[in-house]
XYZ file of C-alpha atoms in Angstrom:
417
model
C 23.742 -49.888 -12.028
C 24.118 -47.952 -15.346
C 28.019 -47.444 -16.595
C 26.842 -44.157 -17.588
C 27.006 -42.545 -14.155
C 29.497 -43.300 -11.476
C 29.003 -42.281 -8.033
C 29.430 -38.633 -8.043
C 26.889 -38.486 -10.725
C 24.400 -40.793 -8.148
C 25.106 -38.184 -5.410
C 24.620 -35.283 -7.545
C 21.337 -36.935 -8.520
C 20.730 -37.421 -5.005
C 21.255 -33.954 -4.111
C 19.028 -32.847 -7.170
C 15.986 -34.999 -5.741
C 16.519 -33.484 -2.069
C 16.893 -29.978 -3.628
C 13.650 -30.492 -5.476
C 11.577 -31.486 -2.226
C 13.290 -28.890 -0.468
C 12.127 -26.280 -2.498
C 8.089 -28.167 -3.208
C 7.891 -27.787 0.634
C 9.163 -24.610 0.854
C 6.564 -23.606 -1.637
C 3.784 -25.738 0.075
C 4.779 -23.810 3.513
C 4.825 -20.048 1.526
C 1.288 -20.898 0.121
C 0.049 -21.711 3.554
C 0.605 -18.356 4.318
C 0.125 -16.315 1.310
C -1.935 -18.409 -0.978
C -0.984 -18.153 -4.831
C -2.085 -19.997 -7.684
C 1.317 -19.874 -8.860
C 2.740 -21.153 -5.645
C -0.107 -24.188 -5.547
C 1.817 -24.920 -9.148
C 5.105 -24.816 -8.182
C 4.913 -27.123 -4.916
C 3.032 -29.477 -6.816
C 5.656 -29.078 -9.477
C 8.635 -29.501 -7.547
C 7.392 -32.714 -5.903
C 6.466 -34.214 -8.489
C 10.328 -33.618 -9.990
C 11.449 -34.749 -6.619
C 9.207 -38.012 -6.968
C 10.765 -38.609 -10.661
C 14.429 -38.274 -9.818
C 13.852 -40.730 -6.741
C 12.470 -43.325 -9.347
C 15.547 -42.452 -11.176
C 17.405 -42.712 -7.949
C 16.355 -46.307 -7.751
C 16.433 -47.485 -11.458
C 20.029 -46.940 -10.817
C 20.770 -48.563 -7.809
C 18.696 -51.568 -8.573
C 18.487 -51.540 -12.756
C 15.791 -54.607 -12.563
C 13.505 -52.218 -11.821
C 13.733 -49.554 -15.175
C 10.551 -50.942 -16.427
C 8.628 -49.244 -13.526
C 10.940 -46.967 -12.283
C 12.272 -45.318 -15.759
C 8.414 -44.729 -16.775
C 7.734 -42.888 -13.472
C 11.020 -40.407 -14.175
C 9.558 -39.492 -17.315
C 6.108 -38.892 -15.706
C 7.401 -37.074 -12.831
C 9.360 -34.782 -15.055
C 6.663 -34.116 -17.620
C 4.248 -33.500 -14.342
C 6.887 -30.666 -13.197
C 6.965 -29.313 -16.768
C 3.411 -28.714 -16.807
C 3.126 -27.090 -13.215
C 6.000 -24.835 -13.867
C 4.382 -23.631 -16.693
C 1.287 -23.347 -15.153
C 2.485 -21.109 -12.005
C 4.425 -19.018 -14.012
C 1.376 -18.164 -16.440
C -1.129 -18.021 -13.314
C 1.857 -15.563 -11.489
C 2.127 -13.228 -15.224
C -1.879 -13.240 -15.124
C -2.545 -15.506 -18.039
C -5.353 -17.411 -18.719
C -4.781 -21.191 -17.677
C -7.458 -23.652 -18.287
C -8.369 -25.636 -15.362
C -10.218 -28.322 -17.848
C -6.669 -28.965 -19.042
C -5.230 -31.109 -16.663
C -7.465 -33.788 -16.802
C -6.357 -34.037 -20.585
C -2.496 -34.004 -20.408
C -2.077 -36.284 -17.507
C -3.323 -39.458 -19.460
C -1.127 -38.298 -22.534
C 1.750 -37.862 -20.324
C 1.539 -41.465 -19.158
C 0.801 -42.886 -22.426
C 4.262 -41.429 -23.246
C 6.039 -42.240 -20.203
C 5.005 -45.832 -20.668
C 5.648 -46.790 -24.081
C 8.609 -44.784 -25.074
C 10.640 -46.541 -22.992
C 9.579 -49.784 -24.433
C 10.357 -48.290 -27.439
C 13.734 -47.763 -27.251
C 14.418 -50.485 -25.112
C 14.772 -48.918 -21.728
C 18.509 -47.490 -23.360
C 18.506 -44.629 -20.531
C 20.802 -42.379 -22.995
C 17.949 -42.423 -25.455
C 15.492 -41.825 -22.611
C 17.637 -38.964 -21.271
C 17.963 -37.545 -24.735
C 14.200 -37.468 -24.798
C 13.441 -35.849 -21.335
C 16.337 -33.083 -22.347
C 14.230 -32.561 -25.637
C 11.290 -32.179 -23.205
C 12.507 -30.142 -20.734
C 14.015 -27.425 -22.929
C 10.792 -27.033 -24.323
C 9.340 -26.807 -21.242
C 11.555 -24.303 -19.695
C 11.732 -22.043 -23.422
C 7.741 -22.161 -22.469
C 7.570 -21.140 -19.027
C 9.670 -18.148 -19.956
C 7.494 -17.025 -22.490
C 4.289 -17.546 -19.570
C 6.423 -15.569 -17.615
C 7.203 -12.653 -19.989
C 3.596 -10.622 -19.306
C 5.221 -10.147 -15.816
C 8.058 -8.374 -16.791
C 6.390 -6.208 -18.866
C 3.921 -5.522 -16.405
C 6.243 -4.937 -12.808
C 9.435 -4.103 -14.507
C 12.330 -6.367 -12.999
C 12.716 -7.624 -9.744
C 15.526 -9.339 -7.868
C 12.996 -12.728 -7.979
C 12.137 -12.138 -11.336
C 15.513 -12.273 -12.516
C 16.710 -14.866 -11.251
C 13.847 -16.841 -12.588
C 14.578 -16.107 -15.796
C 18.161 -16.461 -15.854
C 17.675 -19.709 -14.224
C 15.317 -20.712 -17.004
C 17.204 -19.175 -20.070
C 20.438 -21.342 -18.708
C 18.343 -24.300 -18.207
C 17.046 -24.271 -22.173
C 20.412 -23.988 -23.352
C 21.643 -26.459 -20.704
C 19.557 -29.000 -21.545
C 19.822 -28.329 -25.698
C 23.038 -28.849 -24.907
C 22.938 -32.194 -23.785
C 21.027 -33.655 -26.775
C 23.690 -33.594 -29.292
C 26.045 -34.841 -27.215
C 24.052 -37.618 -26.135
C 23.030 -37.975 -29.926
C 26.987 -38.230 -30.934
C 27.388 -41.356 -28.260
C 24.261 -43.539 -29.622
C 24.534 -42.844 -33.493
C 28.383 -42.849 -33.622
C 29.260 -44.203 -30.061
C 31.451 -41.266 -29.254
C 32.720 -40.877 -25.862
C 30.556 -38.771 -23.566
C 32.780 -35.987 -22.553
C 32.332 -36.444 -18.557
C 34.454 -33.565 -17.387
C 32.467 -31.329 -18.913
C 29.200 -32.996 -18.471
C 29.572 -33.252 -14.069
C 30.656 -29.140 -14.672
C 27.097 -29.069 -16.765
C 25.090 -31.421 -14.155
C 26.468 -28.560 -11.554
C 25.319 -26.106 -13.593
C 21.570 -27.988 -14.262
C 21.577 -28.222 -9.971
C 22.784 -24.790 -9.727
C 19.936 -23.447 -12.094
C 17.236 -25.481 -10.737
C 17.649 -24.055 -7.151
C 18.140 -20.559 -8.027
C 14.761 -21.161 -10.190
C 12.579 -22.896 -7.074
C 13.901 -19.702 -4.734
C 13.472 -16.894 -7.458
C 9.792 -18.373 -7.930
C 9.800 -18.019 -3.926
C 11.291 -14.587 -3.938
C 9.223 -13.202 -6.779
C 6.252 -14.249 -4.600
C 7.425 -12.940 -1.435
C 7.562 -9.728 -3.219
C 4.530 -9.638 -5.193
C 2.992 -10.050 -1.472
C 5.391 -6.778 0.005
C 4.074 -4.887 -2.950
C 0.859 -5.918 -2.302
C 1.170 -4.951 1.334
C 2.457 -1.829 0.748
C -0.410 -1.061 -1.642
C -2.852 -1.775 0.974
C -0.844 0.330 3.252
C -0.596 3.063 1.280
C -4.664 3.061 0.509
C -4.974 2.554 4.265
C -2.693 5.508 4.871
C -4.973 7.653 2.200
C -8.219 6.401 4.335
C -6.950 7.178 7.508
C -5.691 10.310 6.370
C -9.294 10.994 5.197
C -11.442 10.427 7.959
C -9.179 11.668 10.572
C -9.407 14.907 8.407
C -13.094 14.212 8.436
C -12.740 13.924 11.900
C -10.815 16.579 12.508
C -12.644 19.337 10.824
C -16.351 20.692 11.402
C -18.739 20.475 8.757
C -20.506 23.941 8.507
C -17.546 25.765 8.431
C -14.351 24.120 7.379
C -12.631 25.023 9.909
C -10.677 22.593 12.296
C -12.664 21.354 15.540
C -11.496 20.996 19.029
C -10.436 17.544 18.475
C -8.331 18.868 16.099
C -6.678 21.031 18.367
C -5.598 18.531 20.978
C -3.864 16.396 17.891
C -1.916 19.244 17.165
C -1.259 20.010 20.881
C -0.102 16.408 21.128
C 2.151 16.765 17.697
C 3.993 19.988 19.285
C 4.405 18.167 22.658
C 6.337 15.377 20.902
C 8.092 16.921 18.856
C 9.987 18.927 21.520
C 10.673 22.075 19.847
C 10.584 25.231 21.527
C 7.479 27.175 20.572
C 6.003 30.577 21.133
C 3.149 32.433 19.764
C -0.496 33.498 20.112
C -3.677 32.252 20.688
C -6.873 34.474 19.997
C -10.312 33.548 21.311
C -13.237 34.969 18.703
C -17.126 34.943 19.678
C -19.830 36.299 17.145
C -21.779 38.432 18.681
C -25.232 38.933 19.073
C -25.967 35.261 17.225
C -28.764 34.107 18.939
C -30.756 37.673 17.928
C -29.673 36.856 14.191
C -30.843 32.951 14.411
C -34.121 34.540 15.919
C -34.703 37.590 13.072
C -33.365 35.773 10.650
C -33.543 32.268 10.949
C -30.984 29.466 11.529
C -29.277 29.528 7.836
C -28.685 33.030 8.250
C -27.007 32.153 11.507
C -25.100 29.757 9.607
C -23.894 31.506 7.185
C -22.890 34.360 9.561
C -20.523 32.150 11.368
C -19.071 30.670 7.062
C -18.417 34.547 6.802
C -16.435 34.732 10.008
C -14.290 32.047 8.949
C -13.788 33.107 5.386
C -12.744 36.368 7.019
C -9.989 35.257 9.847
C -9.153 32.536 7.282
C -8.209 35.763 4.824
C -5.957 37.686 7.066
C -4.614 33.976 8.456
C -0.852 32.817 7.496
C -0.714 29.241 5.804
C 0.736 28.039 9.128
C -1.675 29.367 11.201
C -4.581 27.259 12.505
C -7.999 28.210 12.640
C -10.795 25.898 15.298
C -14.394 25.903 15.832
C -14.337 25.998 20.079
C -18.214 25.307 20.061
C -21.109 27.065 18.949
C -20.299 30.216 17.961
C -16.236 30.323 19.016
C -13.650 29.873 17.292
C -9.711 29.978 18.260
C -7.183 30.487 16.753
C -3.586 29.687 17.250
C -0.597 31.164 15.433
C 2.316 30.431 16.264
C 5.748 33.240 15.945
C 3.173 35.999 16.555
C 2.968 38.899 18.940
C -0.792 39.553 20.782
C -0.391 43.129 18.969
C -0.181 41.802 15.308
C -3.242 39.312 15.968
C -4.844 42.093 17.549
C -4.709 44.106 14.371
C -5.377 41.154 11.839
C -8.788 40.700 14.031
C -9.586 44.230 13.812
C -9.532 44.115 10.074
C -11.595 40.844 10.028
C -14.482 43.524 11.939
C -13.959 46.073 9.847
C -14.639 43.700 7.031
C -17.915 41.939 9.003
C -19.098 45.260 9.683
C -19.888 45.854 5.844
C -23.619 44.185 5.024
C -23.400 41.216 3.265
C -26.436 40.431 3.264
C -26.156 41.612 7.164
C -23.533 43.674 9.245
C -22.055 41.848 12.064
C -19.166 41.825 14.412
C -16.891 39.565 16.650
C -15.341 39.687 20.209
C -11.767 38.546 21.001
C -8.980 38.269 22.888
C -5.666 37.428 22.190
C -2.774 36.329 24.734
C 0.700 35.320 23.959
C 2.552 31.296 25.661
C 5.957 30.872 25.287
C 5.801 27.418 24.984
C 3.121 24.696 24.415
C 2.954 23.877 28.394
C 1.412 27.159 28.872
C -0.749 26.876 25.534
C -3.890 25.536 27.175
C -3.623 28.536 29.920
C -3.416 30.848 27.381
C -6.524 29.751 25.285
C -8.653 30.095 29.424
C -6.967 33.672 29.606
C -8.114 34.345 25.540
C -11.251 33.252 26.482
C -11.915 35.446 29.659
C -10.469 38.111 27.652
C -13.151 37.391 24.904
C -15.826 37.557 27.338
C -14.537 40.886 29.119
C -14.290 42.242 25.701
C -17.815 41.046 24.788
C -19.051 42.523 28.314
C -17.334 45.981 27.413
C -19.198 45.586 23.975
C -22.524 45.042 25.534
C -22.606 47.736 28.190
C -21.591 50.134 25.548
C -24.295 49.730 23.434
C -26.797 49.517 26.525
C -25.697 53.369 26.883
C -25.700 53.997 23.036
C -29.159 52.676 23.145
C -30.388 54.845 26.007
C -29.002 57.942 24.697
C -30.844 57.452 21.298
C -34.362 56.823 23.264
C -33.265 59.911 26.206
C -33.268 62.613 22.994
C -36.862 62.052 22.207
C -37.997 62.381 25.681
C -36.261 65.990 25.718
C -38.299 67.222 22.845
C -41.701 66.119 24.630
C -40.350 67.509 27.541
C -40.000 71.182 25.137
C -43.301 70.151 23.747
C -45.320 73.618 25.552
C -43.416 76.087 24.312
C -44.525 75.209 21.075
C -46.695 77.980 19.260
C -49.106 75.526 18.230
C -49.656 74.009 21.441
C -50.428 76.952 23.222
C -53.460 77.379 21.049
């Protein structure tokens, strides 16, 4: 075994290598269930670390093995350089070329192999090296992962990773000189202060494997709530397609039994008025005047209660030619009077003179709601009736004064000649 290290530095490096797989297969398990490029980097990453420090693990228990095990270290650690790198550009939406792998993986085992034979398998050398190489690595990966910052703003994840990585650069430049100082001039290595440092390394490198977690956990919640959001706007839309009747603009029955179900949970004592409206005489105008004028007959009458209509008021095509309406604080008298100014208004040609039958009745609370739209409606109808018979007796009138002048037709001068 190495003099370098004694056996807290073993455990420590022990604890690194379990940390490492800990956090590739919590990354492998995450991207089972939201799949990231960055997160297919990072497991990858992180095991391949984990690999590298168990080679390392075992070049110092059994030091007969560095020619193998040493080479495999470096590799594993130049393999998690690259991935880290790679997940945080794919997670800042940079470019990464695929065709690139293929083409660093040879080079990093070409180095991996002879530098060690280089320098003799001297681990402090080695170390020096991989310190060189990981600083650079981890400077890099902050710079991939810069475009996200700019982009999202900061985020408990993204924080952390790039504390974690700014501490790691200066951790790691930190070691080289020191390390430098004990193979040119064979200075003591300061081991108090490099165990606090090899904390510090540990400490970083888990709070950089969860904040890459983290930031992808909530890339995915803002992503959710994105999709919720549009889903909300959707629903929203076609319910209010739904909901509301195509000629007219007005609400539609269905309409009315969401609302009825909205007031029934909320609780809240309610009162108002409910107002039944019929056009009258539609079918004649479809039949004179075609079906468009019959349309727009019934726009008209909805454009005019709409007019004299509060903003909380609500407004429903029944069917056909009904419509109800439903305002709620209001006395039968005052939506008595707003109707009578909607006929007032109808009665005025425009292209065509028209009028509507209603009846209003008061609930003083949404149980009796429904009852009081059957009792608007009868009233409508006995309204409509009243209507009717009264100009059946207008009309006979107007045809009963002709017939009186026939009837006076003798006396006439020029009939008697």
């Amino acid at each position: 075994m190495t003099t370098l290290f004694d056996n807290v530095e073993v455990l420590g490096l022990l604890v690194q290598a379990m940390g490492a797989a800990l956090i590739g297969l919590l990354c492998l398990m995450l991207n089972g269930v939201v799949h990231r490029p960055a997160l297919s980097a990072w497991w990858t990453g992180w095991l391949s670390l984990a690999c590298g420090l168990t080679a390392l693990l075992i070049e110092q228990a059994m030091p007969a093995t560095a020619a193998v095990t040493l080479p495999l270290y470096m590799f594993g650690e130049y393999l998690f350089g690259y991935w880290i790198v790679s997940g945080c550009a794919h997670f800042a939406g940079r470019d990464w070329p695929k065709r690139l792998l293929p083409k660093v993986v040879p080079a990093f085992a070409i180095i991996a192999a002879t530098v060690p034979q280089l320098i003799g398998y001297e681990f402090r050398v080695i170390f020096m090296v991989q310190s060189l190489a990981l600083a650079i690595t981890f400077g890099a990966a902050l710079v991939a992962l810069a475009p996200a910052a700019r982009r999202a703003g900061s985020s408990p994840g993204l924080t952390a990773m790039r504390v974690a990585l700014i501490l790691l650069v200066i951790t790691f430049l930190y070691y080289i000189p020191i390390f430098g100082a004990n193979v040119l001039r064979d200075d003591p290595l300061p081991l108090t202060l490099l165990r606090v440092s090899s904390a510090v390394h540990l400490l970083c490198e888990f709070l950089l494997g969860f904040g890459g977690a983290v930031l992808v956990l909530e890339e995915s919640h803002h992503g959710l709530a994105v999709r919720y959001d549009d889903l909300a706007v959707s629903s929203a839309k076609y319910r209010d397609a739904a909901e509301r009747d195509a000629l007219t603009g007005a609400s539609n029955r269905h309409a009315f039994f969401s609302m009825l179900d909205r007031l029934s949970d909320a609780g809240t004592a309610v009162r108002g008025c409910t107002a039944m409206i019929d056009v009258d005489e539609l079918k004649q105008l479809n039949d004179r005047h075609g079906h468009s004028a019959g349309d727009a007959a019934l726009t008209r009458v909805v454009k005019a209660v709409a007019k004299r209509a509060r903003r909380e008021d609500q407004l429903f095509r029944w069917g056909g030619d009904e419509f109800l309406v439903v305002a709620l604080g209001v006395h039968a008298a005052e939506l008595d009077d707003r109707l009578d100014l909607v006929n007032r208004e109808l009665a005025t040609p425009n292209p065509l003179s028209m009028q509507v039958s209603y009846g209003a009745v008061e609930f003083g609370n949404v149980g009796e709601l429904l009852e009081a739209v059957k009792r608007a409606d009868a009233d409508m109808y006995a309204r409509k009736r009243e209507r009717a018979a009264l100009k059946r007796c207008t009309d006979s009138g107007v045809i009963a004064k002709p017939a009186a002048r026939r009837a006076d037709a003798p006396s006439d001068p020029h009939s008697r000649g």
